[in-house]
Amino acid sequence: MKNIILASCAIFAATVAGQAYAQQSTVTGAAGGAVTGAVVGGPVGAAVGGVVGAIAGTAIDPPPQEVVTYVEQQPAPTTAVTVEQPIVVGKPVPETVVLTPVPSNTQYAYTVVNNQRVIVDPQTHTVVQIIK
């Protein structure tokens, strides 16, 4: 029975991966979570691991390379912005931080905080990537 459920999950994950190429890391996260969950907790672990993996995979999708290149090439601002909290991927920057939209891709904006270039989701102010 375990093998049937595990095989069904693997087939489902492979099917979804082919249909949803744009959401590659979500599918990868779901498949990886399902396999890990199956090893640790059997069929129930596979189901829970798949859901958790899908959420984690979605949360850390990096921006396209052209967005990163654009942000890297922009001149540094003349005024330094410093915040007390650490800048972490997945956490929001304060609402008071001014974001500059990326013209070619409005899903992203950027700012320079604590001397770090940061790509942000402008709707939630969530940090998507920190450029080193």
PDB file of C-alpha atoms in Angstrom, residues 9-99:
ATOM      1  CA  CYS A   9       2.666  10.915  -5.501  1.00  0.00           C
ATOM      2  CA  ALA A  10       5.737  10.610  -7.719  1.00  0.00           C
ATOM      3  CA  ILE A  11       3.617  10.312 -10.891  1.00  0.00           C
ATOM      4  CA  PHE A  12       1.484  13.264  -9.837  1.00  0.00           C
ATOM      5  CA  ALA A  13       4.569  15.390  -9.126  1.00  0.00           C
ATOM      6  CA  ALA A  14       6.079  14.493 -12.510  1.00  0.00           C
ATOM      7  CA  THR A  15       2.829  15.371 -14.303  1.00  0.00           C
ATOM      8  CA  VAL A  16       2.512  18.698 -12.544  1.00  0.00           C
ATOM      9  CA  ALA A  17       6.165  19.490 -13.270  1.00  0.00           C
ATOM     10  CA  GLY A  18       5.601  19.138 -16.988  1.00  0.00           C
ATOM     11  CA  GLN A  19       2.479  21.288 -16.981  1.00  0.00           C
ATOM     12  CA  ALA A  20       3.725  24.035 -14.695  1.00  0.00           C
ATOM     13  CA  TYR A  21       7.249  24.777 -15.887  1.00  0.00           C
ATOM     14  CA  ALA A  22       6.895  28.411 -14.799  1.00  0.00           C
ATOM     15  CA  GLN A  23       6.415  27.241 -11.239  1.00  0.00           C
ATOM     16  CA  GLN A  24       9.444  24.982 -11.248  1.00  0.00           C
ATOM     17  CA  SER A  25      10.605  25.608  -7.707  1.00  0.00           C
ATOM     18  CA  THR A  26       7.098  25.068  -6.325  1.00  0.00           C
ATOM     19  CA  VAL A  27       6.950  21.653  -7.966  1.00  0.00           C
ATOM     20  CA  THR A  28      10.513  20.843  -6.975  1.00  0.00           C
ATOM     21  CA  GLY A  29       9.712  21.821  -3.410  1.00  0.00           C
ATOM     22  CA  ALA A  30       6.551  19.688  -3.421  1.00  0.00           C
ATOM     23  CA  ALA A  31       8.305  16.640  -4.868  1.00  0.00           C
ATOM     24  CA  GLY A  32      11.272  16.961  -2.518  1.00  0.00           C
ATOM     25  CA  GLY A  33       9.001  17.488   0.468  1.00  0.00           C
ATOM     26  CA  ALA A  34       6.867  14.471  -0.469  1.00  0.00           C
ATOM     27  CA  VAL A  35       9.868  12.181  -0.787  1.00  0.00           C
ATOM     28  CA  THR A  36      11.385  13.377   2.483  1.00  0.00           C
ATOM     29  CA  GLY A  37       8.030  13.114   4.223  1.00  0.00           C
ATOM     30  CA  ALA A  38       7.513   9.580   2.905  1.00  0.00           C
ATOM     31  CA  VAL A  39      10.888   8.478   4.223  1.00  0.00           C
ATOM     32  CA  VAL A  40      10.278  10.007   7.646  1.00  0.00           C
ATOM     33  CA  GLY A  41       6.544   9.521   8.141  1.00  0.00           C
ATOM     34  CA  GLY A  42       5.204   7.154   5.505  1.00  0.00           C
ATOM     35  CA  PRO A  43       2.165   8.068   3.383  1.00  0.00           C
ATOM     36  CA  VAL A  44       0.894  10.731   5.763  1.00  0.00           C
ATOM     37  CA  GLY A  45       4.383  12.215   5.907  1.00  0.00           C
ATOM     38  CA  ALA A  46       4.474  12.281   2.100  1.00  0.00           C
ATOM     39  CA  ALA A  47       1.262  14.287   1.935  1.00  0.00           C
ATOM     40  CA  VAL A  48       2.338  16.757   4.619  1.00  0.00           C
ATOM     41  CA  GLY A  49       5.872  17.015   3.201  1.00  0.00           C
ATOM     42  CA  GLY A  50       4.526  17.752  -0.280  1.00  0.00           C
ATOM     43  CA  VAL A  51       2.412  20.648   0.951  1.00  0.00           C
ATOM     44  CA  VAL A  52       5.198  22.107   3.095  1.00  0.00           C
ATOM     45  CA  GLY A  53       7.722  21.692   0.273  1.00  0.00           C
ATOM     46  CA  ALA A  54       5.420  23.454  -2.201  1.00  0.00           C
ATOM     47  CA  ILE A  55       5.015  26.400   0.143  1.00  0.00           C
ATOM     48  CA  ALA A  56       8.767  26.639   0.756  1.00  0.00           C
ATOM     49  CA  GLY A  57       9.517  26.344  -2.965  1.00  0.00           C
ATOM     50  CA  THR A  58       7.100  29.159  -3.786  1.00  0.00           C
ATOM     51  CA  ALA A  59       8.434  31.440  -1.072  1.00  0.00           C
ATOM     52  CA  ILE A  60      11.994  31.537  -2.350  1.00  0.00           C
ATOM     53  CA  ASP A  61      11.635  31.898  -6.108  1.00  0.00           C
ATOM     54  CA  PRO A  62      14.530  34.119  -7.211  1.00  0.00           C
ATOM     55  CA  PRO A  63      13.856  37.001  -9.592  1.00  0.00           C
ATOM     56  CA  PRO A  64      14.816  36.662 -13.272  1.00  0.00           C
ATOM     57  CA  GLN A  65      18.447  37.402 -14.133  1.00  0.00           C
ATOM     58  CA  GLU A  66      17.520  40.544 -16.089  1.00  0.00           C
ATOM     59  CA  VAL A  67      16.011  42.016 -12.898  1.00  0.00           C
ATOM     60  CA  VAL A  68      19.176  41.220 -10.923  1.00  0.00           C
ATOM     61  CA  THR A  69      21.363  42.725 -13.663  1.00  0.00           C
ATOM     62  CA  TYR A  70      19.236  45.870 -13.794  1.00  0.00           C
ATOM     63  CA  VAL A  71      19.442  46.385 -10.026  1.00  0.00           C
ATOM     64  CA  GLU A  72      23.206  45.763 -10.007  1.00  0.00           C
ATOM     65  CA  GLN A  73      23.743  48.408 -12.703  1.00  0.00           C
ATOM     66  CA  GLN A  74      21.762  51.199 -11.065  1.00  0.00           C
ATOM     67  CA  PRO A  75      23.724  54.011  -9.404  1.00  0.00           C
ATOM     68  CA  ALA A  76      23.904  53.970  -5.624  1.00  0.00           C
ATOM     69  CA  PRO A  77      21.617  56.482  -3.910  1.00  0.00           C
ATOM     70  CA  THR A  78      23.161  59.602  -2.450  1.00  0.00           C
ATOM     71  CA  THR A  79      21.365  59.149   0.880  1.00  0.00           C
ATOM     72  CA  ALA A  80      22.084  56.044   2.945  1.00  0.00           C
ATOM     73  CA  VAL A  81      19.106  54.176   4.401  1.00  0.00           C
ATOM     74  CA  THR A  82      19.738  52.282   7.624  1.00  0.00           C
ATOM     75  CA  VAL A  83      17.256  50.139   9.519  1.00  0.00           C
ATOM     76  CA  GLU A  84      17.673  48.428  12.873  1.00  0.00           C
ATOM     77  CA  GLN A  85      16.296  45.044  11.824  1.00  0.00           C
ATOM     78  CA  PRO A  86      18.411  42.616   9.810  1.00  0.00           C
ATOM     79  CA  ILE A  87      17.577  42.337   6.102  1.00  0.00           C
ATOM     80  CA  VAL A  88      16.542  38.730   5.441  1.00  0.00           C
ATOM     81  CA  VAL A  89      15.071  37.000   2.390  1.00  0.00           C
ATOM     82  CA  GLY A  90      11.413  36.235   3.057  1.00  0.00           C
ATOM     83  CA  LYS A  91      10.999  39.017   5.626  1.00  0.00           C
ATOM     84  CA  PRO A  92       9.586  42.467   4.815  1.00  0.00           C
ATOM     85  CA  VAL A  93      11.555  45.696   4.858  1.00  0.00           C
ATOM     86  CA  PRO A  94       9.891  48.491   6.857  1.00  0.00           C
ATOM     87  CA  GLU A  95       7.055  50.289   5.057  1.00  0.00           C
ATOM     88  CA  THR A  96       9.009  53.543   5.442  1.00  0.00           C
ATOM     89  CA  VAL A  97      11.749  52.311   3.088  1.00  0.00           C
ATOM     90  CA  VAL A  98      11.284  53.823  -0.377  1.00  0.00           C
ATOM     91  CA  LEU A  99      11.177  51.239  -3.173  1.00  0.00           C
TER      92      LEU A  99
END
